[in-house]
Short mmCIF file of C-alpha atoms in Angstrom, two decimals:
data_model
loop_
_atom_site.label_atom_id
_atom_site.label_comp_id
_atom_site.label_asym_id
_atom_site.label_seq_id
_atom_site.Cartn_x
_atom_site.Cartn_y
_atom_site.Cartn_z
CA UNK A 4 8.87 74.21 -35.31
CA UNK A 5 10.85 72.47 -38.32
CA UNK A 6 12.28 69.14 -37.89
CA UNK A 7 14.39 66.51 -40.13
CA UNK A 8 13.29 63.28 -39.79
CA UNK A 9 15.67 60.53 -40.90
CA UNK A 10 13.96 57.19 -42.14
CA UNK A 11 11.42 56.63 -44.38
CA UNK A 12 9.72 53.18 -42.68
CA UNK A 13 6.74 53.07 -40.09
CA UNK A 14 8.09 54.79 -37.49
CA UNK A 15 9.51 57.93 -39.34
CA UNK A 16 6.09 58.28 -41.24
CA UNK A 17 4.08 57.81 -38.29
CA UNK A 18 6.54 60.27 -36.41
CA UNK A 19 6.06 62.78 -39.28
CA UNK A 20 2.26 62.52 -39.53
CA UNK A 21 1.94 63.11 -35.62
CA UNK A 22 4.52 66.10 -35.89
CA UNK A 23 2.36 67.55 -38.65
CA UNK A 24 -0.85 66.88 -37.02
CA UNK A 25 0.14 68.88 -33.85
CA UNK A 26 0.87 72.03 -36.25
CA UNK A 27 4.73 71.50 -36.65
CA UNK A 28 6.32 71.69 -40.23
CA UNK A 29 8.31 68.16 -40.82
CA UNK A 30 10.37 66.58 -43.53
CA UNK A 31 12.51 63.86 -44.21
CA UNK A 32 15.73 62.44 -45.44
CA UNK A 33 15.70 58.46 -46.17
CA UNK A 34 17.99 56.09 -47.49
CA UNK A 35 15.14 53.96 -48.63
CA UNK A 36 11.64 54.31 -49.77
CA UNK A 37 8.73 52.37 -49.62
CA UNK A 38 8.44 50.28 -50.95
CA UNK A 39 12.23 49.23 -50.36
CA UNK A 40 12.25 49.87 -46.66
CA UNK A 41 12.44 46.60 -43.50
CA UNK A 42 8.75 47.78 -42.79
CA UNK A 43 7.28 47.00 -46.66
CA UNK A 44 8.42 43.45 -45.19
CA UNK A 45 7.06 42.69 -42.61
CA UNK A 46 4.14 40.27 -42.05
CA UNK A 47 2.16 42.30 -40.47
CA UNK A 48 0.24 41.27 -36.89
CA UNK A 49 -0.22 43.29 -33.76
CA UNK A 50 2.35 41.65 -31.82
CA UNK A 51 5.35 43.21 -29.66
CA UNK A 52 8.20 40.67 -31.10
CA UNK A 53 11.28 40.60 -29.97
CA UNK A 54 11.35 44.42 -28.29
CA UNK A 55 12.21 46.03 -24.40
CA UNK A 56 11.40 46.78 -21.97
CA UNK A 57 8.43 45.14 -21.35
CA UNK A 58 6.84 47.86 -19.07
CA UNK A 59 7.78 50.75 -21.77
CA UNK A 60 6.60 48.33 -24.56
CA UNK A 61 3.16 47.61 -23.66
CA UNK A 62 2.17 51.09 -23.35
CA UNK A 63 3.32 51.63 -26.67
CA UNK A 64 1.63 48.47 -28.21
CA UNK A 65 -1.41 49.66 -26.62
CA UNK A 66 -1.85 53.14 -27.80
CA UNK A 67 -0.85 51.72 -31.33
CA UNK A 68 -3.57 48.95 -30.93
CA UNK A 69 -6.09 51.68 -30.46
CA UNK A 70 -4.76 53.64 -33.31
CA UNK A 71 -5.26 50.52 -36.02
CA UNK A 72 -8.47 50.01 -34.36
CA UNK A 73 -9.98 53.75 -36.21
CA UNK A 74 -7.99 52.36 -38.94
CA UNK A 75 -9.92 49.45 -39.83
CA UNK A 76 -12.38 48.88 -42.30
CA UNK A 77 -10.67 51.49 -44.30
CA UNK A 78 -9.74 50.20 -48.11
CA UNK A 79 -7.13 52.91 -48.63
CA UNK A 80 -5.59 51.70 -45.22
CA UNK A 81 -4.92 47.99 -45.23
CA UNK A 82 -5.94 47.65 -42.12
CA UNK A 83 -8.27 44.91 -40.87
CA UNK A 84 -8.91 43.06 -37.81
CA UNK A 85 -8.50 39.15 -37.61
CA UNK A 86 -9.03 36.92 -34.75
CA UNK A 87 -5.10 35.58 -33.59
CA UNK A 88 -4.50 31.95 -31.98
CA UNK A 89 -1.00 31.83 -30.63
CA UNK A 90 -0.06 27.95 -29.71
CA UNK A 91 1.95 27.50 -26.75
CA UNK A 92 4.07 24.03 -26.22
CA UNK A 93 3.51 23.93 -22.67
CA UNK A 94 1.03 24.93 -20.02
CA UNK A 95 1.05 28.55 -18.94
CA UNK A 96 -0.79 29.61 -16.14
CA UNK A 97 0.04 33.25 -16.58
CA UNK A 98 -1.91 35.33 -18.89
CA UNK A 99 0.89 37.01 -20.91
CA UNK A 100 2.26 40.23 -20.40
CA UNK A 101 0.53 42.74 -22.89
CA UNK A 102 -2.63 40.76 -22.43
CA UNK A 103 -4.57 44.00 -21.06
CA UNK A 104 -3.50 46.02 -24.11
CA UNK A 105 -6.27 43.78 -26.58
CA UNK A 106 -9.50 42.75 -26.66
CA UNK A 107 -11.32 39.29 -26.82
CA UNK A 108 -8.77 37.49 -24.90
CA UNK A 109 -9.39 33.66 -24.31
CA UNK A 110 -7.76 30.36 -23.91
CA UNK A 111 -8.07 27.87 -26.24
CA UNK A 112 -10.13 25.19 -26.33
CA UNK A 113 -8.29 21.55 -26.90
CA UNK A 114 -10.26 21.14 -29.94
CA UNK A 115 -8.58 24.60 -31.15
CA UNK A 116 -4.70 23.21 -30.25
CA UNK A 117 -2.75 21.62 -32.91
CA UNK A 118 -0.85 18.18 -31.43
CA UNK A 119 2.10 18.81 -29.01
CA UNK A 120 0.56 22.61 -27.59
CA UNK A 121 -1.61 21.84 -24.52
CA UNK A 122 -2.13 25.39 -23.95
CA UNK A 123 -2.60 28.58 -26.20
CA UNK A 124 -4.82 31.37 -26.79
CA UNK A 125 -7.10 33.74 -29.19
CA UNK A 126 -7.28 37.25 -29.12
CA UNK A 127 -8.18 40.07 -31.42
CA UNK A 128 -5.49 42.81 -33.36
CA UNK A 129 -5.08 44.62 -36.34
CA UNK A 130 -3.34 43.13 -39.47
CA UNK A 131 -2.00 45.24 -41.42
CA UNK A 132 -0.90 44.93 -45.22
CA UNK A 133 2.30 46.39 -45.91
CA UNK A 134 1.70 46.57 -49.38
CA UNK A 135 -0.81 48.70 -49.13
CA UNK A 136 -0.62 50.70 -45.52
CA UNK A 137 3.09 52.17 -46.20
CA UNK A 138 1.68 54.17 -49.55
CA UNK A 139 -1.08 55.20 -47.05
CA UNK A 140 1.14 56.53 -44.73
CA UNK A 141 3.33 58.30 -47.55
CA UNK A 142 0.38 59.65 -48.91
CA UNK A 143 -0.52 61.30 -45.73
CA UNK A 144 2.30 62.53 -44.96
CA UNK A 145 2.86 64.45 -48.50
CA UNK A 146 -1.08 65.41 -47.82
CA UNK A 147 0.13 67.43 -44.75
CA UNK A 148 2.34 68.98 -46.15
CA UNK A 149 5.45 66.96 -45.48
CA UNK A 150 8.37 66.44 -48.02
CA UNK A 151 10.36 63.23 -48.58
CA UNK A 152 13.72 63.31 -50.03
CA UNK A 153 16.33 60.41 -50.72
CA UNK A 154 19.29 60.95 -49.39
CA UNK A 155 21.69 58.96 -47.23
CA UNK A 156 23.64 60.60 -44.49
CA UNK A 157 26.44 59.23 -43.15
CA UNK A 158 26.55 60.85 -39.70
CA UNK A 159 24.64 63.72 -38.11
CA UNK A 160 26.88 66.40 -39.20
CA UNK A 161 24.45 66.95 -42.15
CA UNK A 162 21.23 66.47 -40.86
CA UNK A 163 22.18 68.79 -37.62
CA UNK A 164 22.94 71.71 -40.33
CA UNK A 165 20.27 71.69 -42.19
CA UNK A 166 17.94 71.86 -38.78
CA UNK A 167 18.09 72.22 -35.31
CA UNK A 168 15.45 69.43 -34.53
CA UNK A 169 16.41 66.01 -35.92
CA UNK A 170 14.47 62.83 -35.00
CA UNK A 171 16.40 59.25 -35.94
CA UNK A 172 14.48 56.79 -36.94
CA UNK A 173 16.91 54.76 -38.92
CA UNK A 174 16.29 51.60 -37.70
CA UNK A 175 19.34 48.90 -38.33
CA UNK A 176 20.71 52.17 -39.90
CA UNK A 177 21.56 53.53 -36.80
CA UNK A 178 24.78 50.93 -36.36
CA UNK A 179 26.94 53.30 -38.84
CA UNK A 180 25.06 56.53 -38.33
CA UNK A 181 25.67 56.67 -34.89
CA UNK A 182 28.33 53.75 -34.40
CA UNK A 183 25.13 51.88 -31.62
CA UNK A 184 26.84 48.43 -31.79
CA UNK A 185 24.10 47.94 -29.45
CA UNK A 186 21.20 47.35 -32.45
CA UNK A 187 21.71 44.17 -34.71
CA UNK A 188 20.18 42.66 -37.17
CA UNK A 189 17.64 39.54 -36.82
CA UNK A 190 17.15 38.21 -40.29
CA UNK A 191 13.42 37.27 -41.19
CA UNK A 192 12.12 35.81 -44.42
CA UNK A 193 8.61 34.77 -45.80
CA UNK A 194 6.80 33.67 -48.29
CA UNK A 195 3.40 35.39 -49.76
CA UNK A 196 1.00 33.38 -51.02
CA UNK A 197 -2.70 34.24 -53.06
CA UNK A 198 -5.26 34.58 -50.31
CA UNK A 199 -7.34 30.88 -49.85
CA UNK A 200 -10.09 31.83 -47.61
CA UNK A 201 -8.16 30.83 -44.69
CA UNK A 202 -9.09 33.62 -42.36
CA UNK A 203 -7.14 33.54 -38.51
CA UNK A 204 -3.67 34.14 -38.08
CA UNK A 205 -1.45 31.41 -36.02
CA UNK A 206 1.47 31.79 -34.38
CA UNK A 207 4.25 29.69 -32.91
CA UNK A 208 7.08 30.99 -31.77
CA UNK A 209 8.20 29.38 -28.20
CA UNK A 210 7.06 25.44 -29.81
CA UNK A 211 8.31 22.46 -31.96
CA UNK A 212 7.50 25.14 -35.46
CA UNK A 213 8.96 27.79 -34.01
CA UNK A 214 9.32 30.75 -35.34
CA UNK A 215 5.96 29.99 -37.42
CA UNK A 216 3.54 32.23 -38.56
CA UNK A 217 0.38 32.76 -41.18
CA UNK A 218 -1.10 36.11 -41.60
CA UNK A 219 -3.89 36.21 -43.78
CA UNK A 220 -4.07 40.34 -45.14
CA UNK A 221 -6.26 41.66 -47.74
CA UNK A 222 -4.90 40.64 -50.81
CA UNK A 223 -2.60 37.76 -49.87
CA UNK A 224 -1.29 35.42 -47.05
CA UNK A 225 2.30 35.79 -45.43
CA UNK A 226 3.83 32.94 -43.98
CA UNK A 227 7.18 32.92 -41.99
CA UNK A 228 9.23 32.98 -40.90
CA UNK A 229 13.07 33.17 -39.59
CA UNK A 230 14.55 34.80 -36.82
CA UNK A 231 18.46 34.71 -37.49
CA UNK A 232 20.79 37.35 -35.16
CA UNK A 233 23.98 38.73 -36.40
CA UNK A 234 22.35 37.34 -39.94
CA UNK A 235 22.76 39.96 -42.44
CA UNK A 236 21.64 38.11 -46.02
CA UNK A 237 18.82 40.09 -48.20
CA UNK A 238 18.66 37.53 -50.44
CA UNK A 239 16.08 34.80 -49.85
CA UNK A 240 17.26 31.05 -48.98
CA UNK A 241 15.52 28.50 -50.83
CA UNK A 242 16.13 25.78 -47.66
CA UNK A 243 14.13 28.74 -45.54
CA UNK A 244 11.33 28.91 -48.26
CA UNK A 245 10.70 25.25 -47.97
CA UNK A 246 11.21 25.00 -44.07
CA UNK A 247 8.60 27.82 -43.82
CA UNK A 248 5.93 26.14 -45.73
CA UNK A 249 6.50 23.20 -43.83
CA UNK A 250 6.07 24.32 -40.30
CA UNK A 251 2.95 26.64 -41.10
CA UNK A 252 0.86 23.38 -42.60
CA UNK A 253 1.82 21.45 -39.41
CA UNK A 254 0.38 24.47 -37.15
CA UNK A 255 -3.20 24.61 -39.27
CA UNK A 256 -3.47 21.52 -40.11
CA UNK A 257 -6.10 21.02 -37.10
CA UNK A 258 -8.04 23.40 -38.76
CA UNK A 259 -7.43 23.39 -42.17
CA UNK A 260 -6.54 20.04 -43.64
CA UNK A 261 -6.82 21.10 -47.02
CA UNK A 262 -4.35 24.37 -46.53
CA UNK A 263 -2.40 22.00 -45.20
CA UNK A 264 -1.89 19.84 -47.80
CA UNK A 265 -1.71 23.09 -50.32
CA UNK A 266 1.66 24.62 -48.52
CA UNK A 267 3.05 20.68 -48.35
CA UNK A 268 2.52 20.53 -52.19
CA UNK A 269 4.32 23.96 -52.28
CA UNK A 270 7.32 22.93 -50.15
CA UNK A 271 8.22 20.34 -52.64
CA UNK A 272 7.52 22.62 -55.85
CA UNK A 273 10.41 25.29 -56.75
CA UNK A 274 11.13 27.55 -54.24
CA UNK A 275 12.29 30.13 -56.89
CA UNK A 276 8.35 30.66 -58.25
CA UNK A 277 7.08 31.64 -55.16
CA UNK A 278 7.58 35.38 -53.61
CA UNK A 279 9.40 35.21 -51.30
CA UNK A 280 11.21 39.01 -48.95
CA UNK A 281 13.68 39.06 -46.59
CA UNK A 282 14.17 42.14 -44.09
CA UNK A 283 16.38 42.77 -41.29
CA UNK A 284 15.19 43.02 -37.76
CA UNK A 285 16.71 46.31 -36.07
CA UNK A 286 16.71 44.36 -32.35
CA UNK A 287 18.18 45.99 -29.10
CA UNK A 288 18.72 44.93 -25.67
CA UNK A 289 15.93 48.44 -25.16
CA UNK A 290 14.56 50.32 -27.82
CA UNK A 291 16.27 53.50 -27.79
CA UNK A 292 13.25 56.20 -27.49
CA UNK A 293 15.36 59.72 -26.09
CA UNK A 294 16.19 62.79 -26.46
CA UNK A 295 19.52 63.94 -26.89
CA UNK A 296 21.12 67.68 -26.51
CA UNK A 297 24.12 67.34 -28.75
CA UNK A 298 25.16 70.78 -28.94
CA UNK A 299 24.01 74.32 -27.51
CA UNK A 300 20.66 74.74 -29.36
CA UNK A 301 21.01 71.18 -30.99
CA UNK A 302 18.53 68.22 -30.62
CA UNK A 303 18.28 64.78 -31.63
CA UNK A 304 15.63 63.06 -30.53
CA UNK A 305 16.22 59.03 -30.94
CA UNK A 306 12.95 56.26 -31.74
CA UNK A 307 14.33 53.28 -33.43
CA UNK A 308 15.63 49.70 -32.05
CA UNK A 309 11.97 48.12 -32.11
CA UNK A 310 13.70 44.25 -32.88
CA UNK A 311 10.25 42.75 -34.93
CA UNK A 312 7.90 45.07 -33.05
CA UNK A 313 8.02 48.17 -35.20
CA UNK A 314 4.91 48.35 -36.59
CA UNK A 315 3.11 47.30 -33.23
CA UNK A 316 4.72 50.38 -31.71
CA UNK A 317 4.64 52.76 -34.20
CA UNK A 318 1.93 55.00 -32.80
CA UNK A 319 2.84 55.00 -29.36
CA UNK A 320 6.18 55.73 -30.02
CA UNK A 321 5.94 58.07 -32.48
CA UNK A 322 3.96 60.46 -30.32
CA UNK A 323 6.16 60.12 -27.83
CA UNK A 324 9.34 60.79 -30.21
CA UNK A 325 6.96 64.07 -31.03
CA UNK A 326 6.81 65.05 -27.70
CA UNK A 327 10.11 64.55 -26.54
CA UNK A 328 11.60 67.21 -30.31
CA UNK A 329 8.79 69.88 -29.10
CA UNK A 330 8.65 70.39 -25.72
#
């Protein structure tokens, strides 16, 4: 079969790479390359943010777990594994819910908790550079065989008549391609910093920091973050930059006093000389993962409104997306 796939970010590579993979011919139409897309943004951690349903969502995150795992170790992949200590602000009994899909899961041991989080745990997942694992996929993609174009549609009418398969993966895009008032942007910014040794990634984001983050990659450390909804601004907020820096030295200063003290000296520097991106969040009450028949001999199949999850998904869903355009 031939398919268009619209979007050029995680999950239309992915998509395209399974498509090609299972003997299909696939190209693609995108707005936005990498490495200008919401995906080049993000952080990124194993970690199904801000996506439902839950049931749906943890089979994905687990298949896509498994996938980084072959990944790692791989230079040309920027994939690598890093032990992950999320800090909770109150006692939780319950493990929580995608807790089967990883491996090494513990609880945290009070010498382990920053002040003010009696309860917490440390697991393993892939960490994936951006910077360096979008090229990867582009570059298998085009190795296959597939063919990127940019080009911005404005509705289906295009994309429908150049092919009888189409697969949306527009992300926030899909708003004014298919009118989905449904999908909104959640506004996230963060800082990269050079790499310091530092080597576990820490999350807040239920506590006194929330939403706080440090994920040490390959070549550099991203700290965030913001989670704004209905927030729309792509340029980055100075107020943010400092606020970030801020609440990731209180969450390691248990552990690292010294990194501590670096990002405080940082938050009262200029904002302006650090790097600092800003993406948009394409959230969704579900994400949308269907096919639709939109005309005799038509199909579209639908895989985007993965809120800050797309990455963590990306696998799963995309061989599900590639099920659902050739069966």
């Amino acid at each position: 079969m031939e398919i268009l796939i619209l979007g050029a970010g995680v999950s239309g590579l992915t998509t395209g790479i399974c498509l090609l993979e299972a003997g299909h011919r696939a190209r693609m139409w995108a707005a936005e390359l990498p490495p200008a897309t919401t995906s080049n943004v993000a952080a990124a951690v194993w970690y199904p943010y801000r996506a439902w349903p839950i049931e749906r969502v943890a089979a994905w995150g687990a298949a896509t777990y498994e996938a980084f795992e072959g990944l790692c170790g791989g230079a040309e992949s920027g994939v690598i594994q890093r032990e992950v200590i999320e800090l909770m602000p109150r006692v939780t009994p319950e493990d929580p819910w995608w807790r089967a899909g990883v491996r090494g899961f513990r609880r945290l041991r009070e010498d382990e908790r920053a002040p003010g989080y009696p309860d917490g745990w440390s697991f393993q997942a892939p960490v994936i550079d951006t910077t360096v694992y979008l090229d990867y996929l582009v570059g298998r993609f085009t190795a296959l065989g597939g063919q990127i174009e940019r080009r911005h549609v404005a509705d289906l009418t295009e994309p429908l008549a150049a092919c009888d398969v189409v697969i949306n993966c527009t992300g926030l895009g899909a708003r004014d391609l298919l009118g989905d008032t449904a999908v909104h942007p959640a506004r996230g910014q963060v800082v990269s910093i050079p790499a310091t040794g530092f080597g576990r990634v820490l999350l807040d984001d239920h506590g006194p920091n929330a939403v706080a983050y440090i994920v040490p990659r390959v070549h550099d450390i991203i700290l965030g973050g913001t989670d704004s909804d209905d927030d729309d601004r792509l340029t980055a907020d100075p107020s943010d930059t400092r606020s970030i820096l801020s609440r990731c030295a209180s969450i390691v200063e248990h552990l690292d006093a010294a990194f501590a003290a670096h990002l405080r000296a940082l938050a009262t520097g200029d904002p302006t000389a650090l790097t600092v991106k800003v993406g948009l969040r394409p959230v969704r009450e579900t994400v949308r993962l269907e096919r639709e028949e939109v005309a005799p001999g038509k199909l579209v199949v639908h895989n985007y409104g993965h809120g800050g999850a797309g990455i963590t998904l990306s696998w799963g869903c995309a061989r599900e997306a590639a099920a659902l355009a050739t069966s």
